[in-house]
mmCIF file of C-alpha atoms in Angstrom:
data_model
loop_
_atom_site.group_PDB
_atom_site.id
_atom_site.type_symbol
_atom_site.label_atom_id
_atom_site.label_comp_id
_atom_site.label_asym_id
_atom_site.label_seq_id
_atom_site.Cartn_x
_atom_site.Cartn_y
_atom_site.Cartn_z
ATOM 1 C CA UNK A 10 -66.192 -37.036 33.066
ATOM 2 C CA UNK A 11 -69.876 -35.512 33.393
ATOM 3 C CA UNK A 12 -72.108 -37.624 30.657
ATOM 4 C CA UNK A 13 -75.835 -37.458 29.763
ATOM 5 C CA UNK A 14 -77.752 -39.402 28.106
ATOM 6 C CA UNK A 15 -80.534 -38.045 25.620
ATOM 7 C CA UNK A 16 -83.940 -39.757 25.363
ATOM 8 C CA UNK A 17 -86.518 -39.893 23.082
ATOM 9 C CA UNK A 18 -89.974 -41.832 22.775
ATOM 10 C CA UNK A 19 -88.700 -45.708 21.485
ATOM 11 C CA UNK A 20 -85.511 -45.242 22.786
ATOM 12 C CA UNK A 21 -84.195 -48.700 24.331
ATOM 13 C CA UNK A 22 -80.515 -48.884 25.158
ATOM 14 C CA UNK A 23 -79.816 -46.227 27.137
ATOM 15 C CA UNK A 24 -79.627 -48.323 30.503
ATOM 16 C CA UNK A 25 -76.918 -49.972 29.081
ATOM 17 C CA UNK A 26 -74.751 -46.698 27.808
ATOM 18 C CA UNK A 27 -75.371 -45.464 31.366
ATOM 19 C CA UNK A 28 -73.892 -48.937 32.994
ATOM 20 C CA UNK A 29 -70.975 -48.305 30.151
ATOM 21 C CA UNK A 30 -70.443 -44.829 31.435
ATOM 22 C CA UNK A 31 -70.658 -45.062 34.855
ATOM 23 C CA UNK A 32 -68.345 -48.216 34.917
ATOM 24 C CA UNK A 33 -65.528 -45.891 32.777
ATOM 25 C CA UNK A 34 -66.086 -42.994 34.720
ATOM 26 C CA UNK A 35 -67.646 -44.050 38.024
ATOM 27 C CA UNK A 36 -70.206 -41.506 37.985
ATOM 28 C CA UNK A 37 -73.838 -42.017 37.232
ATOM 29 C CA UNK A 38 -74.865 -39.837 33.831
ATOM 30 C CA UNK A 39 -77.692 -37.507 33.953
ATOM 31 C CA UNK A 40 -80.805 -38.640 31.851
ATOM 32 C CA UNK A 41 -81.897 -36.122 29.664
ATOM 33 C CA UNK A 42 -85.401 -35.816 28.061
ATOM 34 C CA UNK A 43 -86.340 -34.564 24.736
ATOM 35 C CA UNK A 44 -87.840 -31.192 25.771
ATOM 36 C CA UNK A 45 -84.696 -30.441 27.572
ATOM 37 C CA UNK A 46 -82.226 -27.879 26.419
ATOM 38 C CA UNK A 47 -79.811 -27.556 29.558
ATOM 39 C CA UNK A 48 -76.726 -29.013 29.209
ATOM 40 C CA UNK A 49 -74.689 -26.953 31.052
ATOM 41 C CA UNK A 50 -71.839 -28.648 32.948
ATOM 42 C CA UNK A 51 -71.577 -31.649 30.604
ATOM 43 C CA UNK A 52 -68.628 -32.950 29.284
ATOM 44 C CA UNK A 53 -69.983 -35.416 26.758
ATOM 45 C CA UNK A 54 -73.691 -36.278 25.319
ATOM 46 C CA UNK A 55 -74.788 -39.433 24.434
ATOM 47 C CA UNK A 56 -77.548 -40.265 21.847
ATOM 48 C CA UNK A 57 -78.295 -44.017 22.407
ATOM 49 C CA UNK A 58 -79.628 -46.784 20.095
ATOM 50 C CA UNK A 59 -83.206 -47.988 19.995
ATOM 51 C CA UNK A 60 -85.319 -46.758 17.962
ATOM 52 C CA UNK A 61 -86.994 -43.245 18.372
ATOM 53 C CA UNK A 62 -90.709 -42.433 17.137
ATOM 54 C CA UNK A 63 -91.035 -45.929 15.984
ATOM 55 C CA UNK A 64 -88.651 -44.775 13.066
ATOM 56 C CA UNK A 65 -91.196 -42.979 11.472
ATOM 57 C CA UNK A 66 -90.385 -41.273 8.392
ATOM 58 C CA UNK A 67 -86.775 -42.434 8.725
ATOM 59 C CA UNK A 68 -84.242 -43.556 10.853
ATOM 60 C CA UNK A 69 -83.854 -41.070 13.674
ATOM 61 C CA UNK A 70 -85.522 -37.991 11.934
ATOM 62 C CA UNK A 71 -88.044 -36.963 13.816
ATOM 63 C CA UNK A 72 -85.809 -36.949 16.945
ATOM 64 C CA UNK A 73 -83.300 -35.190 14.714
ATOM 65 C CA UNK A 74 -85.982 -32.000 14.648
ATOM 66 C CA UNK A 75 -86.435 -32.200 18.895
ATOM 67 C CA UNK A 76 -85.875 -29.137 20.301
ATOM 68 C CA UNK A 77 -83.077 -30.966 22.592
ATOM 69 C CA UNK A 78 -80.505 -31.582 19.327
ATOM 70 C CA UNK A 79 -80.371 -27.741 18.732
ATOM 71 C CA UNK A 80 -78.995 -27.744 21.888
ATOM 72 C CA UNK A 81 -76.551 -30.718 21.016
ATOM 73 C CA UNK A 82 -75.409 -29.066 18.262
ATOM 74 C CA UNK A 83 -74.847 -25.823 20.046
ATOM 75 C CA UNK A 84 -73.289 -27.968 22.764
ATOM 76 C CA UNK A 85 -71.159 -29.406 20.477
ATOM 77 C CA UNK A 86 -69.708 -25.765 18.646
ATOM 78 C CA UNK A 87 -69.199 -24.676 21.919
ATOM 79 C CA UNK A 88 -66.587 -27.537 22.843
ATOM 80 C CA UNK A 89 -68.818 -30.092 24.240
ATOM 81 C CA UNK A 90 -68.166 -34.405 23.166
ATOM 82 C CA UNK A 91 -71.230 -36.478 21.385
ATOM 83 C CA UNK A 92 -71.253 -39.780 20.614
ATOM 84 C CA UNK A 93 -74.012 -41.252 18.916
ATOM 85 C CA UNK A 94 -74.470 -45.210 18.957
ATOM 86 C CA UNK A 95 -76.567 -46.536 16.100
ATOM 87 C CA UNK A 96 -80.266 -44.801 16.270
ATOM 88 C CA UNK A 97 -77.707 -41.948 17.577
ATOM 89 C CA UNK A 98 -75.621 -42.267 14.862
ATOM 90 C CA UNK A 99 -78.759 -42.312 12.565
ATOM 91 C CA UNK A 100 -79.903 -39.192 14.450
ATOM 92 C CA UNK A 101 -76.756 -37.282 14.037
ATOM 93 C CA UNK A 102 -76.758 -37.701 10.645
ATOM 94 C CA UNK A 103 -80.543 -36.674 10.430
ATOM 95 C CA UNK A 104 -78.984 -33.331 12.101
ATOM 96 C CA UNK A 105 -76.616 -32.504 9.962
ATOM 97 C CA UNK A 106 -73.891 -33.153 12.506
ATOM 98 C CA UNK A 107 -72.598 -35.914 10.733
ATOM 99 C CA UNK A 108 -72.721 -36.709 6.719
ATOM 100 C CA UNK A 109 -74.381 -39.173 4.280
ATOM 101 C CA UNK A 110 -76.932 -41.387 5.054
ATOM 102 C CA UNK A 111 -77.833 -44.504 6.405
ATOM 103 C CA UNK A 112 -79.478 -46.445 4.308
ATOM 104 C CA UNK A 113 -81.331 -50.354 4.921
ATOM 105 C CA UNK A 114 -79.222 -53.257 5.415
ATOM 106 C CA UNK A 115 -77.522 -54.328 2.385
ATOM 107 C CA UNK A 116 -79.040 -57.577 2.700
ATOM 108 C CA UNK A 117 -82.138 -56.608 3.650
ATOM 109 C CA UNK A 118 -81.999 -58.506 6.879
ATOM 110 C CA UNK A 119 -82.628 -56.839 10.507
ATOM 111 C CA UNK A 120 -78.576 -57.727 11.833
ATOM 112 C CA UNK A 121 -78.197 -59.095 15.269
ATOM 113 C CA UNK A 122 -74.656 -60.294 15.813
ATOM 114 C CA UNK A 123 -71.023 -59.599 17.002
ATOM 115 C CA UNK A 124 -68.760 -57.475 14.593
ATOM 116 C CA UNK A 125 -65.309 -56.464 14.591
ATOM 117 C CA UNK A 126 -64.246 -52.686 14.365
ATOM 118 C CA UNK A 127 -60.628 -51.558 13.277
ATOM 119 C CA UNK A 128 -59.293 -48.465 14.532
ATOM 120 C CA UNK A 129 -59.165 -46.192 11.538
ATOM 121 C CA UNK A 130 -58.412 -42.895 13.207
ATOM 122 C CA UNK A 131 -56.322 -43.143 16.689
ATOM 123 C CA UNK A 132 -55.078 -39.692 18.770
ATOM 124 C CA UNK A 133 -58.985 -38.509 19.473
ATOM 125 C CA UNK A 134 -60.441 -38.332 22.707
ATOM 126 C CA UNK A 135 -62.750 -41.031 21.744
ATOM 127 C CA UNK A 136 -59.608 -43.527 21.128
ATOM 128 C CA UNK A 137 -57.263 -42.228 23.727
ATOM 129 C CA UNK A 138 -57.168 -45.876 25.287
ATOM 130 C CA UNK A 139 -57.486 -47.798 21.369
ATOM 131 C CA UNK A 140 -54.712 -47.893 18.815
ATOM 132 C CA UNK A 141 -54.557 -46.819 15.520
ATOM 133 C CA UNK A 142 -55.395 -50.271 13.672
ATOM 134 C CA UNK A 143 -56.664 -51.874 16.855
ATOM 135 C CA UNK A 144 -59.334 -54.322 16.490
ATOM 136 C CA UNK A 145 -61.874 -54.927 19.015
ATOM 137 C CA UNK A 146 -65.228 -57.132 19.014
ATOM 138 C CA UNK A 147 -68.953 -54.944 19.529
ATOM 139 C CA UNK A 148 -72.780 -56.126 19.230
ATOM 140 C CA UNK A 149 -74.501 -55.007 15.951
ATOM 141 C CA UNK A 150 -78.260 -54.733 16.353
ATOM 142 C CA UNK A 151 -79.688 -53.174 13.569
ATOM 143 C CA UNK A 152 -81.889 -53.137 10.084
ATOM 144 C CA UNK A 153 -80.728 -49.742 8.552
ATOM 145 C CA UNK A 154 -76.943 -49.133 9.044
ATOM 146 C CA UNK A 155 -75.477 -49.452 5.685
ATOM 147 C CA UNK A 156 -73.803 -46.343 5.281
ATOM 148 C CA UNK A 157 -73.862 -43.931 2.422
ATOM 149 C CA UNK A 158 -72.078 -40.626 1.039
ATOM 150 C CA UNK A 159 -72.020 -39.540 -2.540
ATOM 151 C CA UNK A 160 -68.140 -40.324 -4.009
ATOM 152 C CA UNK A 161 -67.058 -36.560 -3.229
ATOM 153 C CA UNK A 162 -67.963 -36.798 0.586
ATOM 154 C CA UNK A 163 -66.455 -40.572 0.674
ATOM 155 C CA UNK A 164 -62.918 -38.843 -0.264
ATOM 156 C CA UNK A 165 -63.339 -36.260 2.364
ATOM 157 C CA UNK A 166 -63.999 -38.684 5.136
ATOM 158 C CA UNK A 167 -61.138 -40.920 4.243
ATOM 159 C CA UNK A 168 -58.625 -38.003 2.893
ATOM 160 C CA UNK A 169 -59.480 -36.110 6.020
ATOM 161 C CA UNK A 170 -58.895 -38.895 8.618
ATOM 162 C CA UNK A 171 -62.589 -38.392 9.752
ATOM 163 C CA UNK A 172 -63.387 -42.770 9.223
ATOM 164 C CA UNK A 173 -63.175 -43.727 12.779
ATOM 165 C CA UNK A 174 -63.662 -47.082 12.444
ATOM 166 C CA UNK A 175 -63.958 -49.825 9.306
ATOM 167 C CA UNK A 176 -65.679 -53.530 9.786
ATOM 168 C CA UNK A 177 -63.214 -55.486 9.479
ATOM 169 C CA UNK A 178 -62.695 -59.861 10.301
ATOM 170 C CA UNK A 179 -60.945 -60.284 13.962
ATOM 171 C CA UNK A 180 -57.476 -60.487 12.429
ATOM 172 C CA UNK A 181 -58.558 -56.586 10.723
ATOM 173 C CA UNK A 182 -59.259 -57.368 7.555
ATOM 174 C CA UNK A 183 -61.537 -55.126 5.725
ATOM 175 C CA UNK A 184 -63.067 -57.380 3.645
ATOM 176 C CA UNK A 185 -66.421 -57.249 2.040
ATOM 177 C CA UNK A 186 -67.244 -60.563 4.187
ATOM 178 C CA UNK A 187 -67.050 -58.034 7.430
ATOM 179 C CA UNK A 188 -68.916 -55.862 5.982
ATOM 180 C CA UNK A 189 -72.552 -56.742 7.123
ATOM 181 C CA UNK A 190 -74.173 -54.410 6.304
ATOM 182 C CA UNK A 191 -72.713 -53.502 3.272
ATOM 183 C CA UNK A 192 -71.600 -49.947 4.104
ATOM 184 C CA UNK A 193 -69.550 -47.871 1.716
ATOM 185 C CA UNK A 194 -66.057 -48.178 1.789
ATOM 186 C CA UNK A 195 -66.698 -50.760 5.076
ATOM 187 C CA UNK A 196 -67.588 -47.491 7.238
ATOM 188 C CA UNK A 197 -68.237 -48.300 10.722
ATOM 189 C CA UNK A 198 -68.578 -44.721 12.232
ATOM 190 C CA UNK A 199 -66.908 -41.049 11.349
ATOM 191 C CA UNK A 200 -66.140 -38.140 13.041
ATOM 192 C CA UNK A 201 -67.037 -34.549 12.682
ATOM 193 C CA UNK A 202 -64.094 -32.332 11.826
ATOM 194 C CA UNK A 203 -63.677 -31.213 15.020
ATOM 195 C CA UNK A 204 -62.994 -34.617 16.075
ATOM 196 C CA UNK A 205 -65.464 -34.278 19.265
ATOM 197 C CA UNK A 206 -68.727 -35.860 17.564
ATOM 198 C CA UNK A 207 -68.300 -39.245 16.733
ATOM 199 C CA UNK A 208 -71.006 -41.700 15.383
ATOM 200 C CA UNK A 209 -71.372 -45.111 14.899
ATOM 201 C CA UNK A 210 -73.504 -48.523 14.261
ATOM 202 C CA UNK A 211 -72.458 -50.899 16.702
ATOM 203 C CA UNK A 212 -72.782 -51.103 20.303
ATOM 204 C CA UNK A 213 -69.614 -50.913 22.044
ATOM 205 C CA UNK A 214 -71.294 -50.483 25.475
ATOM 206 C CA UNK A 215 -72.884 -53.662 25.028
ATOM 207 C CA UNK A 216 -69.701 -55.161 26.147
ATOM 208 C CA UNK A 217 -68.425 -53.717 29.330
ATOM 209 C CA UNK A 218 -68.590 -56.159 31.489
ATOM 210 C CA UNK A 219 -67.292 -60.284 31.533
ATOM 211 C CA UNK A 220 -70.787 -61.399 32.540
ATOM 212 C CA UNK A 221 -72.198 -59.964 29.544
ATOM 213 C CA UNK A 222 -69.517 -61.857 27.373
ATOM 214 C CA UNK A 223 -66.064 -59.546 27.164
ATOM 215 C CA UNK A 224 -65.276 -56.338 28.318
ATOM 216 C CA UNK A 225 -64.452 -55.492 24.423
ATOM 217 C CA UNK A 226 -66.206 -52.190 23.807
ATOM 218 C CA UNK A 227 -64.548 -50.869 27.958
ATOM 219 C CA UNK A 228 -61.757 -49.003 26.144
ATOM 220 C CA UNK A 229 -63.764 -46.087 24.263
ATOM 221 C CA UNK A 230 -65.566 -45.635 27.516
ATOM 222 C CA UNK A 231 -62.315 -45.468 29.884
ATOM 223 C CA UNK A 232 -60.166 -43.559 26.901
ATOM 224 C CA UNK A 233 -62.782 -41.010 26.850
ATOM 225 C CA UNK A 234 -63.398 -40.587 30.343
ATOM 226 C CA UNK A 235 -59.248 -40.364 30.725
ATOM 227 C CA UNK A 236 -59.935 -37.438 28.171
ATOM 228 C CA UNK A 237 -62.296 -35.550 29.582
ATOM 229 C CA UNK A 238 -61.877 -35.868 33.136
ATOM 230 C CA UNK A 239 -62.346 -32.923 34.797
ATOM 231 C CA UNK B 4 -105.085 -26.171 -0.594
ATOM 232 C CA UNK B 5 -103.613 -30.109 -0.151
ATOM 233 C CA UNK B 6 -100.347 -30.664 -0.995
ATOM 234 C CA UNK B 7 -98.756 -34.106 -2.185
ATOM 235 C CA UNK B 8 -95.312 -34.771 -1.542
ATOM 236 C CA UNK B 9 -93.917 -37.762 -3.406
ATOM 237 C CA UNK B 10 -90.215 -38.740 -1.753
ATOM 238 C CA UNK B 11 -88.384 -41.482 -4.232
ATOM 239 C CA UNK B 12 -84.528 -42.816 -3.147
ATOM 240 C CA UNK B 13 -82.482 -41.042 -6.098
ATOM 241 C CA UNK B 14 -81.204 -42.780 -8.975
ATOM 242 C CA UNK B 15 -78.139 -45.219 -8.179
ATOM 243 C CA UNK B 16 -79.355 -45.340 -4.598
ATOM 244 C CA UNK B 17 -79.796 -48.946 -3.670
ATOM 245 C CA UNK B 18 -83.777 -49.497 -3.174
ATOM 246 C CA UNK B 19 -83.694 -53.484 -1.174
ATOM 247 C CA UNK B 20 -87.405 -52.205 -1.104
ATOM 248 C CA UNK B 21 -88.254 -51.925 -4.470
ATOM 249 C CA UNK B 22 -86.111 -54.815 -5.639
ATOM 250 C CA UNK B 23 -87.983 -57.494 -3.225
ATOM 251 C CA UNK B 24 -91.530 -56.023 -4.666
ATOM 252 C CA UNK B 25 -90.137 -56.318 -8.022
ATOM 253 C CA UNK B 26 -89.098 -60.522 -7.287
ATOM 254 C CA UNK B 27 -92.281 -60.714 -5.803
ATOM 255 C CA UNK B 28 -94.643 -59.340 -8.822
ATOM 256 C CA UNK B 29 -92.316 -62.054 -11.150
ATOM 257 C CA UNK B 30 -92.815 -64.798 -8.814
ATOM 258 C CA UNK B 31 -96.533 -64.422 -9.339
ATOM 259 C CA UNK B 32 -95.911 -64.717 -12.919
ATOM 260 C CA UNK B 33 -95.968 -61.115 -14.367
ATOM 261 C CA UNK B 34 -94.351 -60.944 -16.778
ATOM 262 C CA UNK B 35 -92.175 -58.297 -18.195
ATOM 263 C CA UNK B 36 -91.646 -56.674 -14.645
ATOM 264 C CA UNK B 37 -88.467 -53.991 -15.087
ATOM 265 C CA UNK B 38 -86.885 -51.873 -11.997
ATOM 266 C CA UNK B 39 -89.249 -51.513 -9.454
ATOM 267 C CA UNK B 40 -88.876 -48.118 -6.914
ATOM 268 C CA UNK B 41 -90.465 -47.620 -3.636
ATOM 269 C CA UNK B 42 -91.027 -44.421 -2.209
ATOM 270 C CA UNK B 43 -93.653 -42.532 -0.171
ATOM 271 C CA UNK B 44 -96.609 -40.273 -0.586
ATOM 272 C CA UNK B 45 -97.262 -37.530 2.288
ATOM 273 C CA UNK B 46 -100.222 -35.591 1.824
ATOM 274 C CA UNK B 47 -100.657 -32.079 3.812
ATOM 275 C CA UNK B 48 -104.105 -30.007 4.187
ATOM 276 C CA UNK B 49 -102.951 -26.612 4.317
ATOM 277 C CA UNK B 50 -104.751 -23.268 5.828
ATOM 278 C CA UNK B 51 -104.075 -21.535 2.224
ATOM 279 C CA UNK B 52 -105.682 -20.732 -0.682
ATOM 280 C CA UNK B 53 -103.081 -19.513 -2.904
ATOM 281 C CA UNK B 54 -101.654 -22.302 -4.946
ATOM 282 C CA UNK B 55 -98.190 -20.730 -5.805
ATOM 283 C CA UNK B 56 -97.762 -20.022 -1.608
ATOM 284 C CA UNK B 57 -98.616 -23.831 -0.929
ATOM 285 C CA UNK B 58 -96.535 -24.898 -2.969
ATOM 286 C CA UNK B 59 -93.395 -23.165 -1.882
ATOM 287 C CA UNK B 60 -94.515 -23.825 1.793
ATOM 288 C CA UNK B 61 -94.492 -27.542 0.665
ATOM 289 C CA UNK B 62 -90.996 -27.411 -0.887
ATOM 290 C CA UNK B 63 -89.581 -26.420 2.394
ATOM 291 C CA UNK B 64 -91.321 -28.928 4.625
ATOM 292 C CA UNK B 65 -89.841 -31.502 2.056
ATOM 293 C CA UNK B 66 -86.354 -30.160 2.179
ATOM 294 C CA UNK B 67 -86.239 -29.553 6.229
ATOM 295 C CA UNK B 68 -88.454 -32.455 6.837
ATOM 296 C CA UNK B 69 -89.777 -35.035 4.410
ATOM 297 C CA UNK B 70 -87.174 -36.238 2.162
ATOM 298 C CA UNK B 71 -83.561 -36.570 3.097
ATOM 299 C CA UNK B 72 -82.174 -34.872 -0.121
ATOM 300 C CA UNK B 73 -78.557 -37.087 0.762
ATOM 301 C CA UNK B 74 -80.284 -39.733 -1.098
ATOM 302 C CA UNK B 75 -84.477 -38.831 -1.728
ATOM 303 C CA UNK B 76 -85.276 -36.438 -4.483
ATOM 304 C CA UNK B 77 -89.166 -35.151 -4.287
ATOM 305 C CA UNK B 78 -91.828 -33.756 -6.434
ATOM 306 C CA UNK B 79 -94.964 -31.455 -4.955
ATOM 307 C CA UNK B 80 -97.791 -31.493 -6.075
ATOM 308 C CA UNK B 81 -100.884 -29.081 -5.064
ATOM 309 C CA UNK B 82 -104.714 -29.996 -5.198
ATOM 310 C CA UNK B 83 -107.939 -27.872 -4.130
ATOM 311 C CA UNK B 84 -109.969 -29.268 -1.548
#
């Protein structure tokens, strides 16, 4: 599997996607800047967390209008993986690549603790090594991931199999006590319609490795890496 | 010309902003204090001198840019300099 990484100004966690990546897939990712609009020969494009421009304006919009996501999104028509990891998830929906919104914490708070993410959509290439109603422990570090869609869009999402993953308590409850953040319907992250751009909150490459606490979030890397290798 | 954009969260949108203002203002003792909203002001000097051009320019930076229309709605307004 061929990854890059996108960054932006304020971006802060893309060392630890590229440890994430090149543990799966044993290769080191290629950084790619802002300006850039090459990504010819990738398999899959990251958008890390942090927080790009200082969240000016909103969440992820001003990186959302960088000359580099018209080539993610032309990257991703033509075939090509993204995964966006909280301020990437914010980013892709900024782009249109994903829908709704993300809106501020339900409770207001800035939300730096474990979660626990049930598998609401197995067979992709993104959960090749996670099954359907797995549960797995990931980081949450964030003030603005309560997630959003009008009622119409909800139904889509969850009608069309496109909820990739719900808070839920470590048995896999979906309760509103797992729900942090207080996202609609207990949405963790969704999927595009083609199934190959996936977004989501937490950090699952935040926990890749025993010395860092559990090797937890390993299987989305390794599953997708068994999916795209070349 | 100077256009004003105002960006508010649309109705039914949950404003955590808005609400903590709003506890605020009553826990200094005003009294009477309804639903409070938050939103933004983002005013734009403009190279033009027609007001009905400005204006439409305006409308499009706030739909491509300004206000996420998911869940901001937005009003223009257009001034002379």
């Amino acid at each position: 599997m061929r990854a890059g990484i996108v960054l932006f100004p304020g971006i802060n966690r893309e060392r630890d996607m590229a440890l994430a990546l090149r543990r799966a897939s044993g290769r080191a990712p290629r950084m790619i800047w802002h300006h850039e609009t090459d990504l010819a020969g990738l398999d899959l494009v990251v958008l890390p967390g942090g927080f790009s421009y200082g969240d000016y304006l909103r969440c992820g919009a001003m990186a959302a209008r960088s000359p580099v996501m018209r080539a993610v999104a032309d990257f991703a028509a033509a075939g090509g993986y993204v995964l966006g990891v909280c301020n990437g998830f914010q980013i892709l929906i900024e782009a249109g690549m994903l829908p709704g919104a993300l809106l501020r914490n339900a409770g207001l708070r800035f939300l730096a603790r474990d979660c626990h993410l049930r598998v609401a959509r197995a067979g992709t290439a993104f959960t090749r090594h996670l099954a359907q109603g797995a549960v797995f422990r990931a980081p949450m570090a964030h003030g603005d991931g309560n997630y959003f869609a009008d009622e119409a869009t909800l139904e889509r999402l969850e009608g069309e199999g496109l909820v990739a993953f719900h808070y839920a308590t470590p048995a896999g409850q979906v309760v509103p006590e797992a729900n942090f953040n207080g996202s609609a319907r207990a949405i963790a992250g969704i999927y595009a319609p083609s199934l190959r751009v996936l977004g989501l909150m937490p950090h699952p490459e935040d926990l890749i490795d025993p010395l860092l606490g559990g090797e937890d979030g390993l299987p989305l890397f390794t599953g997708l890496n068994a999916a795209l290798a070349a | 010309m100077k256009a004003i954009v105002t960006v508010m969260l649309k109705d039914g949108v949950l404003d955590p902003q808005g609400r903590a203002i709003g506890q605020a203002l009553r826990g200094l003792g005003f009294a009477g204090v309804g639903l409070v909203r938050a939103g933004k002001v983002i005013e734009i000097e403009l190279a033009e001198h027609d007001p009905e051009k400005a204006r439409t320019t305006a409308n499009e930076m706030a739909r491509r840019l300004l206000a996420n229309t998911v869940i901001e709605r937005f009003s223009v307004r257009i001034e002379e300099n």
